[in-house]
Amino acid sequence: MMKRNVFAWMAVLALCAALLTGCGGSSSSAPASSAAPASEPASSAAEARTGEENGAVDLDAAVSRLLEANPISNQFEIAAMNIEYDYMLSPDDVAAYKGVKSNDNGDAGLVLVIQPAAGKAEAICEALETYKQDQVAFYGNYTEFGQAQSNVENAIISGRDGLVVMVIASNESSGDLSQAVDDVMNEYAPQ
């Protein structure tokens, strides 16, 4: 009986040691947590330039206008991390942004409005075009996502000095997105 208790205690101690080692191993995830501060400058820069987190009021209005033409299901708000790591945009190139994308599997729906830093509209458009091509290739790997691939192939990227817009039709969208983008560019892009 005594040996059984000793073995049980040894097993408990071994499990505790394994758990503590596992917790200590979380220090290897430090790079992941150090990635979070890297995305802070993008949101901090946007806040400093616009006075509001994640875009100014006119960007909100532009996004709302585009969502009327392109209703996106299960919306996921685009964050500073997405701007930097998904769209590969430098935080220094983006003065403010606002956008949502679909969080539904196989629906590539996206509305993104960016206020570029001075002289950076063309660089942002090029980065968004690269994102578009990457998404076309990604969806091309899955036959069940043929609609999403087609939507991404027909994405609209429009840019002027003061405003860049990217719209990918949601699977449920039936509106004229080209006209909606033109209207937003004419109304909200500084002349």
PDB file of C-alpha atoms in Angstrom:
ATOM      1  CA  MET A   1       0.000   0.000   0.000  1.00  0.00           C
ATOM      2  CA  MET A   2       2.818   2.369   0.862  1.00  0.00           C
ATOM      3  CA  LYS A   3       4.544   1.726  -2.488  1.00  0.00           C
ATOM      4  CA  ARG A   4       1.327   2.495  -4.323  1.00  0.00           C
ATOM      5  CA  ASN A   5       1.046   5.872  -2.556  1.00  0.00           C
ATOM      6  CA  VAL A   6       4.681   6.679  -3.347  1.00  0.00           C
ATOM      7  CA  PHE A   7       4.120   5.860  -7.025  1.00  0.00           C
ATOM      8  CA  ALA A   8       0.929   7.895  -7.080  1.00  0.00           C
ATOM      9  CA  TRP A   9       2.742  10.896  -5.585  1.00  0.00           C
ATOM     10  CA  MET A  10       5.600  10.476  -8.027  1.00  0.00           C
ATOM     11  CA  ALA A  11       3.106  10.387 -10.913  1.00  0.00           C
ATOM     12  CA  VAL A  12       1.424  13.530  -9.602  1.00  0.00           C
ATOM     13  CA  LEU A  13       4.776  15.285  -9.253  1.00  0.00           C
ATOM     14  CA  ALA A  14       5.766  14.209 -12.769  1.00  0.00           C
ATOM     15  CA  LEU A  15       2.499  15.590 -14.160  1.00  0.00           C
ATOM     16  CA  CYS A  16       2.993  18.854 -12.273  1.00  0.00           C
ATOM     17  CA  ALA A  17       6.530  19.117 -13.616  1.00  0.00           C
ATOM     18  CA  ALA A  18       5.238  18.471 -17.141  1.00  0.00           C
ATOM     19  CA  LEU A  19       2.561  21.138 -16.712  1.00  0.00           C
ATOM     20  CA  LEU A  20       5.085  23.638 -15.396  1.00  0.00           C
ATOM     21  CA  THR A  21       7.421  22.831 -18.265  1.00  0.00           C
ATOM     22  CA  GLY A  22       4.510  23.342 -20.665  1.00  0.00           C
ATOM     23  CA  CYS A  23       3.772  26.700 -19.076  1.00  0.00           C
ATOM     24  CA  GLY A  24       7.429  27.603 -19.204  1.00  0.00           C
ATOM     25  CA  GLY A  25       7.376  26.619 -22.855  1.00  0.00           C
ATOM     26  CA  SER A  26       4.943  29.413 -23.511  1.00  0.00           C
ATOM     27  CA  SER A  27       7.946  31.701 -23.489  1.00  0.00           C
ATOM     28  CA  SER A  28       8.592  30.316 -26.961  1.00  0.00           C
ATOM     29  CA  SER A  29       5.377  32.011 -27.986  1.00  0.00           C
ATOM     30  CA  ALA A  30       6.951  35.320 -27.003  1.00  0.00           C
ATOM     31  CA  PRO A  31       7.550  36.166 -30.663  1.00  0.00           C
ATOM     32  CA  ALA A  32       3.803  35.931 -31.220  1.00  0.00           C
ATOM     33  CA  SER A  33       3.168  38.343 -28.389  1.00  0.00           C
ATOM     34  CA  SER A  34       5.968  40.570 -29.582  1.00  0.00           C
ATOM     35  CA  ALA A  35       4.202  40.705 -32.950  1.00  0.00           C
ATOM     36  CA  ALA A  36       1.282  42.484 -31.314  1.00  0.00           C
ATOM     37  CA  PRO A  37       3.297  45.587 -30.443  1.00  0.00           C
ATOM     38  CA  ALA A  38       4.513  45.717 -34.041  1.00  0.00           C
ATOM     39  CA  SER A  39       0.927  46.274 -35.139  1.00  0.00           C
ATOM     40  CA  GLU A  40       0.398  49.020 -32.580  1.00  0.00           C
ATOM     41  CA  PRO A  41       2.196  51.690 -34.587  1.00  0.00           C
ATOM     42  CA  ALA A  42      -0.336  51.322 -37.406  1.00  0.00           C
ATOM     43  CA  SER A  43      -3.268  51.943 -35.112  1.00  0.00           C
ATOM     44  CA  SER A  44      -1.353  54.557 -33.121  1.00  0.00           C
ATOM     45  CA  ALA A  45      -0.387  56.348 -36.318  1.00  0.00           C
ATOM     46  CA  ALA A  46      -3.998  56.281 -37.461  1.00  0.00           C
ATOM     47  CA  GLU A  47      -5.158  57.613 -34.092  1.00  0.00           C
ATOM     48  CA  ALA A  48      -2.545  60.359 -34.119  1.00  0.00           C
ATOM     49  CA  ARG A  49      -3.484  61.524 -37.608  1.00  0.00           C
ATOM     50  CA  THR A  50      -7.251  61.242 -37.364  1.00  0.00           C
ATOM     51  CA  GLY A  51      -8.006  61.545 -33.664  1.00  0.00           C
ATOM     52  CA  GLU A  52     -10.061  58.346 -33.813  1.00  0.00           C
ATOM     53  CA  GLU A  53      -9.146  54.705 -33.723  1.00  0.00           C
ATOM     54  CA  ASN A  54      -9.477  52.865 -37.041  1.00  0.00           C
ATOM     55  CA  GLY A  55     -10.445  55.706 -39.269  1.00  0.00           C
ATOM     56  CA  ALA A  56     -12.182  59.043 -39.376  1.00  0.00           C
ATOM     57  CA  VAL A  57     -15.883  59.746 -39.668  1.00  0.00           C
ATOM     58  CA  ASP A  58     -15.695  60.188 -43.443  1.00  0.00           C
ATOM     59  CA  LEU A  59     -14.137  56.721 -43.767  1.00  0.00           C
ATOM     60  CA  ASP A  60     -17.039  55.307 -41.747  1.00  0.00           C
ATOM     61  CA  ALA A  61     -19.476  56.972 -44.133  1.00  0.00           C
ATOM     62  CA  ALA A  62     -17.597  55.674 -47.177  1.00  0.00           C
ATOM     63  CA  VAL A  63     -17.582  52.119 -45.811  1.00  0.00           C
ATOM     64  CA  SER A  64     -21.292  52.342 -44.976  1.00  0.00           C
ATOM     65  CA  ARG A  65     -22.025  53.528 -48.489  1.00  0.00           C
ATOM     66  CA  LEU A  66     -20.078  50.626 -50.012  1.00  0.00           C
ATOM     67  CA  LEU A  67     -21.768  48.122 -47.705  1.00  0.00           C
ATOM     68  CA  GLU A  68     -25.143  49.248 -49.041  1.00  0.00           C
ATOM     69  CA  ALA A  69     -24.077  47.973 -52.468  1.00  0.00           C
ATOM     70  CA  ASN A  70     -22.064  45.029 -51.124  1.00  0.00           C
ATOM     71  CA  PRO A  71     -23.726  43.616 -47.995  1.00  0.00           C
ATOM     72  CA  ILE A  72     -21.206  41.336 -46.315  1.00  0.00           C
ATOM     73  CA  SER A  73     -22.377  38.480 -44.130  1.00  0.00           C
ATOM     74  CA  ASN A  74     -20.768  37.734 -40.773  1.00  0.00           C
ATOM     75  CA  GLN A  75     -18.627  40.865 -40.826  1.00  0.00           C
ATOM     76  CA  PHE A  76     -15.156  40.838 -39.337  1.00  0.00           C
ATOM     77  CA  GLU A  77     -13.619  44.280 -38.735  1.00  0.00           C
ATOM     78  CA  ILE A  78     -10.235  44.780 -40.344  1.00  0.00           C
ATOM     79  CA  ALA A  79      -7.632  45.599 -37.690  1.00  0.00           C
ATOM     80  CA  ALA A  80      -4.152  47.127 -37.741  1.00  0.00           C
ATOM     81  CA  MET A  81      -2.689  43.630 -37.732  1.00  0.00           C
ATOM     82  CA  ASN A  82      -4.583  42.816 -40.950  1.00  0.00           C
ATOM     83  CA  ILE A  83      -3.422  46.029 -42.595  1.00  0.00           C
ATOM     84  CA  GLU A  84       0.191  45.185 -41.887  1.00  0.00           C
ATOM     85  CA  TYR A  85       0.311  41.399 -42.238  1.00  0.00           C
ATOM     86  CA  ASP A  86      -2.542  40.445 -44.592  1.00  0.00           C
ATOM     87  CA  TYR A  87      -2.406  43.396 -46.979  1.00  0.00           C
ATOM     88  CA  MET A  88       1.339  43.977 -46.446  1.00  0.00           C
ATOM     89  CA  LEU A  89       0.916  47.716 -46.006  1.00  0.00           C
ATOM     90  CA  SER A  90       3.485  49.718 -44.100  1.00  0.00           C
ATOM     91  CA  PRO A  91       1.958  51.548 -41.128  1.00  0.00           C
ATOM     92  CA  ASP A  92       3.788  54.660 -42.332  1.00  0.00           C
ATOM     93  CA  ASP A  93       1.895  54.495 -45.649  1.00  0.00           C
ATOM     94  CA  VAL A  94      -1.560  54.384 -44.030  1.00  0.00           C
ATOM     95  CA  ALA A  95      -2.906  57.524 -42.353  1.00  0.00           C
ATOM     96  CA  ALA A  96      -6.291  55.939 -41.535  1.00  0.00           C
ATOM     97  CA  TYR A  97      -8.369  52.955 -42.586  1.00  0.00           C
ATOM     98  CA  LYS A  98     -11.740  51.358 -42.083  1.00  0.00           C
ATOM     99  CA  GLY A  99     -13.070  48.107 -43.416  1.00  0.00           C
ATOM    100  CA  VAL A 100     -14.798  44.789 -42.967  1.00  0.00           C
ATOM    101  CA  LYS A 101     -14.486  41.412 -44.579  1.00  0.00           C
ATOM    102  CA  SER A 102     -16.638  38.321 -44.482  1.00  0.00           C
ATOM    103  CA  ASN A 103     -15.832  35.799 -41.798  1.00  0.00           C
ATOM    104  CA  ASP A 104     -17.761  33.082 -43.664  1.00  0.00           C
ATOM    105  CA  ASN A 105     -15.832  30.217 -45.176  1.00  0.00           C
ATOM    106  CA  GLY A 106     -15.677  30.586 -48.932  1.00  0.00           C
ATOM    107  CA  ASP A 107     -16.998  34.151 -49.024  1.00  0.00           C
ATOM    108  CA  ALA A 108     -14.255  36.602 -49.967  1.00  0.00           C
ATOM    109  CA  GLY A 109     -16.439  39.686 -49.448  1.00  0.00           C
ATOM    110  CA  LEU A 110     -14.430  42.781 -48.531  1.00  0.00           C
ATOM    111  CA  VAL A 111     -14.879  46.527 -48.190  1.00  0.00           C
ATOM    112  CA  LEU A 112     -11.709  48.463 -47.347  1.00  0.00           C
ATOM    113  CA  VAL A 113     -11.258  52.239 -47.413  1.00  0.00           C
ATOM    114  CA  ILE A 114      -7.813  53.704 -46.758  1.00  0.00           C
ATOM    115  CA  GLN A 115      -6.644  57.259 -46.333  1.00  0.00           C
ATOM    116  CA  PRO A 116      -3.058  57.010 -47.587  1.00  0.00           C
ATOM    117  CA  ALA A 117      -0.177  59.019 -46.230  1.00  0.00           C
ATOM    118  CA  ALA A 118       0.960  61.756 -48.623  1.00  0.00           C
ATOM    119  CA  GLY A 119       2.234  60.282 -51.872  1.00  0.00           C
ATOM    120  CA  LYS A 120       1.511  56.652 -50.882  1.00  0.00           C
ATOM    121  CA  ALA A 121      -1.730  55.927 -52.771  1.00  0.00           C
ATOM    122  CA  GLU A 122       0.037  54.189 -55.655  1.00  0.00           C
ATOM    123  CA  ALA A 123       2.122  51.981 -53.329  1.00  0.00           C
ATOM    124  CA  ILE A 124      -1.039  50.990 -51.455  1.00  0.00           C
ATOM    125  CA  CYS A 125      -2.840  50.121 -54.698  1.00  0.00           C
ATOM    126  CA  GLU A 126       0.107  47.946 -55.755  1.00  0.00           C
ATOM    127  CA  ALA A 127       0.109  46.122 -52.398  1.00  0.00           C
ATOM    128  CA  LEU A 128      -3.639  45.532 -52.643  1.00  0.00           C
ATOM    129  CA  GLU A 129      -3.204  44.180 -56.166  1.00  0.00           C
ATOM    130  CA  THR A 130      -0.639  41.703 -54.819  1.00  0.00           C
ATOM    131  CA  TYR A 131      -3.115  40.713 -52.076  1.00  0.00           C
ATOM    132  CA  LYS A 132      -5.760  40.209 -54.762  1.00  0.00           C
ATOM    133  CA  GLN A 133      -3.523  37.891 -56.781  1.00  0.00           C
ATOM    134  CA  ASP A 134      -2.597  35.919 -53.656  1.00  0.00           C
ATOM    135  CA  GLN A 135      -6.273  35.457 -52.817  1.00  0.00           C
ATOM    136  CA  VAL A 136      -7.080  34.331 -56.374  1.00  0.00           C
ATOM    137  CA  ALA A 137      -4.343  31.700 -56.056  1.00  0.00           C
ATOM    138  CA  PHE A 138      -5.576  30.648 -52.604  1.00  0.00           C
ATOM    139  CA  TYR A 139      -9.205  30.190 -53.653  1.00  0.00           C
ATOM    140  CA  GLY A 140      -8.024  28.428 -56.815  1.00  0.00           C
ATOM    141  CA  ASN A 141      -6.868  25.551 -54.609  1.00  0.00           C
ATOM    142  CA  TYR A 142     -10.451  24.711 -53.618  1.00  0.00           C
ATOM    143  CA  THR A 143     -13.080  23.799 -56.189  1.00  0.00           C
ATOM    144  CA  GLU A 144     -15.870  24.455 -53.681  1.00  0.00           C
ATOM    145  CA  PHE A 145     -14.769  28.119 -53.482  1.00  0.00           C
ATOM    146  CA  GLY A 146     -15.163  28.858 -57.192  1.00  0.00           C
ATOM    147  CA  GLN A 147     -17.588  31.735 -56.538  1.00  0.00           C
ATOM    148  CA  ALA A 148     -15.184  33.354 -54.086  1.00  0.00           C
ATOM    149  CA  GLN A 149     -12.322  33.013 -56.570  1.00  0.00           C
ATOM    150  CA  SER A 150     -14.407  34.682 -59.272  1.00  0.00           C
ATOM    151  CA  ASN A 151     -15.349  37.479 -56.867  1.00  0.00           C
ATOM    152  CA  VAL A 152     -11.698  38.112 -55.996  1.00  0.00           C
ATOM    153  CA  GLU A 153     -10.682  38.079 -59.672  1.00  0.00           C
ATOM    154  CA  ASN A 154     -13.239  40.857 -60.230  1.00  0.00           C
ATOM    155  CA  ALA A 155     -12.197  42.912 -57.186  1.00  0.00           C
ATOM    156  CA  ILE A 156     -12.194  46.658 -57.651  1.00  0.00           C
ATOM    157  CA  ILE A 157      -9.176  48.655 -56.490  1.00  0.00           C
ATOM    158  CA  SER A 158      -9.400  52.393 -56.974  1.00  0.00           C
ATOM    159  CA  GLY A 159      -7.014  55.043 -55.727  1.00  0.00           C
ATOM    160  CA  ARG A 160      -6.409  58.759 -55.677  1.00  0.00           C
ATOM    161  CA  ASP A 161      -4.000  60.829 -53.617  1.00  0.00           C
ATOM    162  CA  GLY A 162      -6.375  61.076 -50.665  1.00  0.00           C
ATOM    163  CA  LEU A 163      -8.321  57.807 -50.819  1.00  0.00           C
ATOM    164  CA  VAL A 164      -7.868  54.147 -51.791  1.00  0.00           C
ATOM    165  CA  VAL A 165     -10.772  51.706 -51.969  1.00  0.00           C
ATOM    166  CA  MET A 166     -10.798  47.946 -52.419  1.00  0.00           C
ATOM    167  CA  VAL A 167     -14.063  46.047 -52.805  1.00  0.00           C
ATOM    168  CA  ILE A 168     -14.548  42.317 -53.314  1.00  0.00           C
ATOM    169  CA  ALA A 169     -18.122  41.242 -53.927  1.00  0.00           C
ATOM    170  CA  SER A 170     -19.683  39.086 -51.270  1.00  0.00           C
ATOM    171  CA  ASN A 171     -21.286  35.892 -52.565  1.00  0.00           C
ATOM    172  CA  GLU A 172     -24.678  37.481 -51.835  1.00  0.00           C
ATOM    173  CA  SER A 173     -23.921  40.792 -53.545  1.00  0.00           C
ATOM    174  CA  SER A 174     -25.929  41.697 -56.610  1.00  0.00           C
ATOM    175  CA  GLY A 175     -25.336  45.452 -56.781  1.00  0.00           C
ATOM    176  CA  ASP A 176     -23.234  47.452 -59.214  1.00  0.00           C
ATOM    177  CA  LEU A 177     -20.011  47.700 -57.258  1.00  0.00           C
ATOM    178  CA  SER A 178     -18.202  49.725 -59.920  1.00  0.00           C
ATOM    179  CA  GLN A 179     -20.772  52.492 -59.661  1.00  0.00           C
ATOM    180  CA  ALA A 180     -20.692  52.371 -55.848  1.00  0.00           C
ATOM    181  CA  VAL A 181     -16.892  52.692 -55.831  1.00  0.00           C
ATOM    182  CA  ASP A 182     -17.036  55.582 -58.328  1.00  0.00           C
ATOM    183  CA  ASP A 183     -19.635  57.352 -56.186  1.00  0.00           C
ATOM    184  CA  VAL A 184     -17.532  56.948 -53.031  1.00  0.00           C
ATOM    185  CA  MET A 185     -14.363  58.126 -54.778  1.00  0.00           C
ATOM    186  CA  ASN A 186     -16.155  61.179 -56.156  1.00  0.00           C
ATOM    187  CA  GLU A 187     -17.799  62.032 -52.846  1.00  0.00           C
ATOM    188  CA  TYR A 188     -15.068  61.266 -50.307  1.00  0.00           C
ATOM    189  CA  ALA A 189     -11.728  61.526 -52.125  1.00  0.00           C
ATOM    190  CA  PRO A 190     -10.167  64.952 -51.611  1.00  0.00           C
ATOM    191  CA  GLN A 191      -9.848  66.845 -54.871  1.00  0.00           C
TER     192      GLN A 191
END
